[in-house]
Amino acid sequence: MKRMTSLLTLALGTAILITFSGCLKDKCESTLTYQAYQPVYVKMDEVRNELRTEAPRTLKTPGNIYVYQNYLFIAEHREGIHVIDNSDPSNPTSVSFIKIPGCENMAVRGNILYANSYVDLVSLDISNPLSVQLVCRTNDMFEPLALFEDLGYLVYYEPTTETVERPCDTPIYYYDFGGWGRKDVLFVSESAMQDNASGNANAPVGIGGSMARFTMAANRLYAVGNYDMKVFGLNNEGCATLNNTINLGWGIETIFPYQDKLFIGSSSGMFIYDNSNPDQPTQLAAFAHARACDPVYVSGNTAYVTLRDGTECTGFVNQLDVVNITNITNPVLLKSYPMHHPHGLSINAEEKLFLCEGDQGLKIFDATEWAKIDQRLLSHQNGFFAFDVITLDDKKVAIVVGKDGLRQFDYSNPAQPRELSLIPVQQ
């Protein structure tokens, strides 16, 4: 892996210009402090040999979470996946760490875990989590930001703070870039990041959070990037074949399967796709909203959409939208509720809404009446950062991940949830 620093040409975000007295005759100088990004390159021939099972690690930068049977999988920012035995949510036990360079996203079907390794898709046999085996690797499935013959793939940018001395009359340039994946998904920056299946009944799938970019449905793996959705067919051995790539438009963030539909969250709205033809999903409707980060969760005839602001989200809205999808081709906004800084969410079988509110923790609402959600806050667990949540109805447990760790709550009484365990982040 090589890093190269490019200063003003790769500067993103807000530049803070501090001008001080520099008046020596006609000369004026200033100090410019700004956020720059170092391009990070990888040569896939080198990292493809690094995949392996290791001893358990401590959490450092937790990201997406996934539940399969009694196991909990926690993505570690671009490093791999923690495997946790969660048979007893009050005492989760670290089993192993799967080193997968560049990993950010995952999904599980029938003891096969699918994950990205930078631009590749890997299929892993997790039937023995102490010795995870590579089943298949599908090379070059996800687009890098760029490819250079001498440096390799440009896969992401590492944020740095730069300070330079410069003449006062030097112009300031701002540039933006895009690519496959999202930097904020795994807590690189606060401001910025339930599967179901039909077909092979002998291949159970797991449960992902509302911030997921990978999901399983109709015996397919669906993966959304910044502007497209890739449809992978899965054979009985667990190998994946790219069946289709569908252009979705820019700003795509999340995907959520519900019955024979795919709900796709973007920075400008929610898209609904008919998945009755699994290899060729077709758009049924679009629900536009103010530009903001946008995870989606669906329950019955209602879609719940959270919008939040921030540098990556480029918006100024923090709210929960409740959308009627009874007529799937014409979604209608029922009501918007102002929120603090909403992230991921979940709805349990009893129509309780679990909402991650960033640095204000987790809120639980009674959502049985959409017009009264703001009047029915049942509980508020604070003192931690909440990014995404998965609810397990059979155990009455909510799994909440944030930049300071992973917490589990017993919500048998939603008005008084009880913290069962914490897997902390180690600095």
XYZ file of C-alpha atoms in Angstrom:
427
model
C 0.000 0.000 0.000
C 1.328 3.417 -0.926
C 0.208 6.865 0.149
C 0.772 10.134 -1.621
C -0.145 13.527 -0.285
C -1.888 15.970 -2.549
C -2.661 19.219 -0.804
C -4.963 21.809 -2.328
C -6.049 19.673 -5.255
C -7.546 17.092 -2.933
C -8.795 19.416 -0.210
C -12.343 18.671 0.886
C -14.670 20.197 3.429
C -14.342 23.633 4.922
C -11.078 25.540 4.837
C -10.352 27.816 7.758
C -8.413 30.864 6.744
C -6.646 32.699 9.511
C -5.017 35.933 8.395
C -2.552 37.644 10.640
C -0.372 40.690 10.380
C 2.115 40.172 7.605
C 2.586 43.675 6.434
C 6.226 43.988 5.501
C 6.051 46.667 2.845
C 3.541 45.300 0.270
C 3.834 41.644 1.259
C 0.839 39.871 2.864
C 0.964 36.284 4.056
C -1.621 34.093 5.699
C -1.925 30.714 7.362
C -4.324 28.271 5.768
C -5.563 25.263 7.767
C -7.758 22.811 5.924
C -8.688 19.150 5.662
C -6.770 17.388 2.919
C -6.982 13.786 1.797
C -4.105 11.434 1.086
C -4.913 8.978 -1.709
C -4.372 5.372 -0.640
C -3.386 2.839 -3.274
C -3.352 -0.944 -3.083
C -2.035 -3.628 -5.375
C -4.592 -6.393 -5.238
C -2.072 -9.106 -6.100
C -0.432 -8.347 -2.754
C -3.507 -8.042 -0.497
C -5.260 -11.098 -1.957
C -2.846 -13.283 -0.025
C -3.589 -11.638 3.324
C -7.033 -13.127 3.995
C -6.947 -15.450 7.014
C -8.485 -16.316 10.380
C -6.749 -14.794 13.405
C -7.143 -14.703 17.167
C -9.808 -12.308 18.482
C -9.006 -8.602 18.406
C -10.346 -5.667 20.360
C -12.692 -3.240 18.622
C -11.053 -0.110 17.211
C -13.356 1.328 14.545
C -16.556 -0.756 14.459
C -18.841 -0.461 11.478
C -21.682 -2.477 10.001
C -23.159 -5.280 12.070
C -24.779 -8.550 11.009
C -26.519 -11.364 12.896
C -26.546 -14.977 11.752
C -27.900 -17.690 14.038
C -26.096 -17.231 17.374
C -23.215 -15.275 15.878
C -22.703 -11.551 15.657
C -20.398 -10.135 12.998
C -18.878 -6.679 13.409
C -16.963 -5.052 10.575
C -13.654 -3.464 11.545
C -12.890 -0.483 9.334
C -11.161 -1.816 6.200
C -9.425 -4.560 8.220
C -11.864 -7.454 8.561
C -14.682 -8.882 10.648
C -14.975 -9.736 14.353
C -16.823 -13.005 15.003
C -18.741 -12.968 18.302
C -20.586 -15.867 19.912
C -23.784 -14.133 21.015
C -25.627 -17.154 22.395
C -25.843 -15.228 25.663
C -26.280 -11.497 24.885
C -25.327 -10.686 28.452
C -21.944 -12.333 27.892
C -20.878 -12.093 24.223
C -17.642 -13.963 23.583
C -15.069 -13.098 20.931
C -14.338 -16.188 18.825
C -12.016 -15.020 16.062
C -11.110 -12.245 13.692
C -11.323 -12.707 9.924
C -8.679 -10.553 8.308
C -10.152 -9.186 5.057
C -8.207 -6.186 3.764
C -10.546 -3.410 2.636
C -13.682 -4.989 4.130
C -16.643 -2.693 4.782
C -19.763 -4.683 3.878
C -21.066 -8.201 4.447
C -24.036 -10.558 4.303
C -24.534 -14.246 5.145
C -26.450 -17.072 3.498
C -26.209 -20.735 4.463
C -22.901 -20.594 6.370
C -21.313 -18.558 3.568
C -20.274 -15.029 4.420
C -19.951 -12.596 1.522
C -17.790 -9.514 1.979
C -15.943 -6.988 -0.104
C -12.152 -6.898 -0.036
C -11.535 -3.532 -1.650
C -12.632 -4.224 -5.249
C -13.110 -8.004 -4.874
C -16.045 -10.030 -3.572
C -15.021 -12.942 -1.338
C -17.123 -15.932 -0.254
C -16.093 -17.502 3.058
C -17.193 -20.731 4.721
C -17.918 -19.787 8.355
C -19.252 -23.161 9.515
C -16.151 -23.318 11.719
C -15.537 -19.721 12.853
C -12.173 -20.726 14.311
C -10.964 -21.652 10.847
C -12.814 -19.690 8.210
C -12.091 -20.948 4.684
C -12.054 -19.026 1.412
C -14.575 -20.615 -0.964
C -14.418 -18.234 -3.905
C -13.023 -14.869 -4.825
C -14.663 -12.847 -7.585
C -12.077 -10.328 -8.707
C -12.602 -6.690 -9.675
C -16.319 -6.508 -8.980
C -16.411 -3.062 -7.383
C -15.109 0.072 -9.023
C -12.126 1.814 -7.432
C -11.777 5.567 -7.564
C -9.023 5.123 -10.152
C -6.407 2.659 -11.374
C -2.754 3.501 -12.000
C -0.401 0.983 -13.549
C 2.519 1.842 -11.271
C 0.604 2.466 -8.030
C -2.371 0.110 -8.214
C -5.979 0.829 -7.286
C -6.903 4.142 -5.691
C -9.359 2.796 -3.098
C -9.960 5.624 -0.652
C -8.659 8.879 0.764
C -7.230 9.220 4.271
C -8.215 12.553 5.897
C -5.430 14.714 7.303
C -5.232 18.260 8.635
C -2.777 20.455 6.743
C -1.424 23.929 7.567
C 0.517 26.018 5.026
C 1.871 29.552 4.776
C 0.753 31.331 1.614
C 0.395 34.764 0.014
C -2.947 36.375 0.804
C -3.907 36.666 -2.866
C -3.490 32.930 -3.583
C -6.860 31.542 -4.762
C -8.451 28.631 -2.881
C -9.775 25.691 -4.889
C -12.248 23.052 -3.771
C -12.734 19.685 -5.402
C -15.058 16.797 -4.788
C -14.807 13.146 -5.716
C -16.914 10.032 -5.591
C -16.520 6.287 -5.811
C -17.741 2.929 -4.640
C -18.397 2.840 -0.903
C -18.858 5.529 1.707
C -16.256 6.931 4.093
C -18.686 7.757 6.916
C -20.207 4.284 7.146
C -17.503 3.042 9.499
C -17.114 6.101 11.719
C -14.198 7.714 9.904
C -16.029 10.965 10.598
C -19.078 11.725 12.685
C -20.159 14.374 10.248
C -19.674 12.364 7.236
C -21.786 6.404 7.431
C -33.341 -7.580 7.748
C -32.606 -9.644 5.158
C -35.205 -12.083 3.838
C -34.950 -14.568 1.035
C -37.053 -16.726 -1.182
C -35.868 -19.686 -3.179
C -33.622 -22.158 -1.401
C -35.296 -22.744 1.959
C -32.296 -24.753 3.108
C -30.046 -21.702 2.986
C -31.048 -19.405 5.848
C -29.883 -15.823 5.755
C -28.991 -13.399 8.505
C -30.123 -9.966 9.604
C -28.338 -6.764 8.652
C -28.755 -3.254 9.946
C -30.496 -0.352 8.230
C -27.140 1.131 7.147
C -26.252 -1.951 5.079
C -24.961 -1.851 1.501
C -25.109 -5.658 1.076
C -28.311 -7.654 1.414
C -29.744 -11.070 0.554
C -33.063 -11.571 -1.216
C -34.481 -14.128 -3.643
C -31.318 -16.237 -3.508
C -29.265 -13.280 -4.728
C -26.734 -10.942 -3.196
C -27.445 -7.270 -3.871
C -24.682 -4.712 -3.364
C -25.191 -0.982 -3.801
C -22.384 1.436 -4.547
C -22.530 5.207 -4.861
C -24.388 5.029 -8.156
C -25.291 1.433 -9.000
C -26.607 -1.885 -7.733
C -24.876 -5.164 -8.552
C -26.893 -8.385 -8.619
C -24.962 -11.587 -7.870
C -26.252 -15.092 -8.432
C -25.138 -17.609 -5.787
C -24.505 -21.281 -6.499
C -24.748 -24.150 -4.021
C -21.012 -24.008 -3.279
C -21.303 -20.349 -2.314
C -19.591 -18.785 -5.319
C -21.010 -15.556 -6.704
C -21.529 -14.605 -10.339
C -22.333 -11.076 -11.444
C -25.704 -11.285 -13.182
C -26.507 -7.614 -13.641
C -25.425 -4.055 -12.869
C -28.181 -1.448 -12.598
C -27.521 2.283 -12.728
C -29.349 3.996 -9.843
C -28.093 7.567 -10.060
C -25.661 9.295 -7.731
C -25.702 9.371 -3.924
C -26.845 5.802 -3.177
C -26.324 4.825 0.465
C -28.318 1.843 1.744
C -30.473 -1.101 0.666
C -33.304 -2.801 2.566
C -35.266 -5.855 1.293
C -38.925 -6.281 2.162
C -41.070 -9.047 0.645
C -40.480 -8.824 -3.131
C -39.320 -5.195 -3.034
C -35.974 -3.468 -2.561
C -35.946 -0.107 -0.785
C -32.880 1.932 -1.620
C -31.861 4.983 0.368
C -29.982 7.824 -1.291
C -28.925 11.333 -0.382
C -31.831 12.743 -2.397
C -34.637 10.266 -1.786
C -35.906 6.705 -1.412
C -36.239 4.410 -4.434
C -38.528 1.385 -4.528
C -37.687 -1.504 -6.858
C -39.825 -4.504 -7.783
C -37.742 -7.626 -7.235
C -40.138 -10.225 -8.622
C -37.536 -10.806 -11.352
C -34.505 -11.121 -9.066
C -31.899 -10.529 -11.769
C -33.672 -7.527 -13.230
C -35.202 -5.324 -10.502
C -37.306 -2.521 -11.947
C -38.032 0.846 -10.389
C -41.592 1.328 -9.184
C -41.406 4.679 -7.448
C -39.205 7.372 -5.987
C -39.828 9.463 -2.895
C -37.823 12.686 -2.938
C -36.634 14.558 0.134
C -34.181 17.288 1.053
C -30.558 16.309 0.457
C -29.340 14.360 3.500
C -28.025 10.938 4.549
C -30.901 8.504 4.298
C -31.298 4.991 5.774
C -34.689 3.267 5.288
C -36.617 0.672 7.289
C -39.933 -0.855 6.193
C -42.699 -2.401 8.285
C -46.038 -3.370 6.747
C -47.371 -0.497 4.650
C -45.078 2.087 6.214
C -41.529 3.140 5.419
C -39.477 5.002 8.013
C -36.736 7.233 6.637
C -34.197 9.115 8.748
C -32.502 12.223 7.359
C -29.460 13.827 8.909
C -27.083 16.637 8.134
C -23.297 16.797 8.093
C -20.385 17.442 5.765
C -20.707 14.166 3.869
C -24.470 14.366 3.791
C -24.367 17.976 2.515
C -27.786 18.672 3.996
C -29.287 20.686 6.827
C -32.172 18.438 7.868
C -32.466 16.163 10.911
C -35.792 14.380 10.885
C -37.773 11.151 10.701
C -40.102 10.819 7.701
C -43.035 8.421 7.933
C -44.152 7.348 4.451
C -47.301 5.467 3.417
C -46.431 2.798 0.831
C -49.869 1.146 0.573
C -49.822 2.201 -3.072
C -46.287 1.072 -3.775
C -46.048 3.132 -6.961
C -47.064 6.333 -5.178
C -45.458 6.676 -1.733
C -46.996 9.498 0.296
C -45.414 11.385 3.176
C -47.592 11.057 6.267
C -45.551 13.162 8.669
C -42.057 14.457 9.401
C -40.702 14.548 12.949
C -37.725 16.747 13.858
C -34.884 14.794 15.448
C -31.442 15.544 16.881
C -29.140 13.639 14.475
C -30.827 10.364 13.452
C -28.833 7.477 11.998
C -29.921 3.819 11.751
C -33.267 2.458 12.921
C -35.323 -0.685 13.404
C -38.962 -1.635 14.010
C -39.787 -4.707 16.075
C -42.824 -6.976 15.766
C -44.770 -4.868 18.271
C -44.261 -1.680 16.225
C -41.722 -0.191 18.583
C -39.335 2.138 16.775
C -35.667 1.952 17.808
C -33.878 5.088 16.607
C -30.146 5.808 16.790
C -29.617 9.491 17.536
C -25.855 9.794 17.124
C -24.269 11.352 20.214
C -27.627 11.265 21.989
C -27.768 7.472 22.076
C -30.839 5.300 21.473
C -34.504 6.322 21.621
C -37.451 3.912 21.661
C -40.859 5.120 20.438
C -44.286 3.534 20.227
C -45.006 3.694 16.485
C -48.396 1.975 16.483
C -49.979 5.339 15.562
C -47.869 7.203 13.034
C -49.495 10.565 13.896
C -48.401 10.380 17.545
C -44.834 9.084 17.436
C -43.412 12.285 18.942
C -45.837 11.996 21.863
C -44.853 8.410 22.597
C -41.189 8.360 23.470
C -40.943 5.302 25.702
C -37.301 5.560 26.756
C -34.016 7.276 25.979
C -30.676 5.579 26.589
C -27.887 8.161 26.340
C -24.257 8.668 27.253
C -22.979 6.874 24.132
C -22.928 7.237 20.340
C -25.496 5.134 18.441
C -24.960 4.487 14.728
C -27.104 1.464 13.863
C -29.376 -1.042 15.592
C -30.696 -4.567 15.015
C -33.636 -5.876 17.037
C -34.037 -9.595 17.781
C -37.697 -10.253 18.526
C -37.153 -13.813 19.711
C -34.721 -12.667 22.406
C -36.172 -9.173 23.009
C -32.673 -7.801 22.481
C -31.539 -4.656 20.685
C -27.962 -4.634 19.377
C -26.601 -1.089 19.076
C -23.263 -0.208 17.503
C -21.453 3.108 17.763
C -17.972 4.532 17.621
C -17.404 3.767 21.313
C -18.476 0.129 21.133
C -21.346 -2.331 20.822
C -24.126 -2.480 23.419
C -26.992 -4.917 23.871
C -30.242 -4.086 25.619
C -33.051 -6.257 26.925
C -36.222 -4.492 25.761
C -38.778 -6.844 27.324
C -40.058 -3.614 28.854
C -39.400 -0.942 26.181
C -40.060 1.790 28.731
C -37.187 0.494 30.841
C -34.639 -1.260 28.637
C -31.815 -2.898 30.522
C -28.224 -2.867 29.281
C -26.976 -6.439 29.096
C -23.447 -6.048 27.821
C -20.866 -3.762 26.274
C -18.008 -4.615 23.934
C -15.958 -1.421 24.218
C -13.687 0.197 21.692
C -10.062 0.100 22.794
C -8.040 3.176 21.918
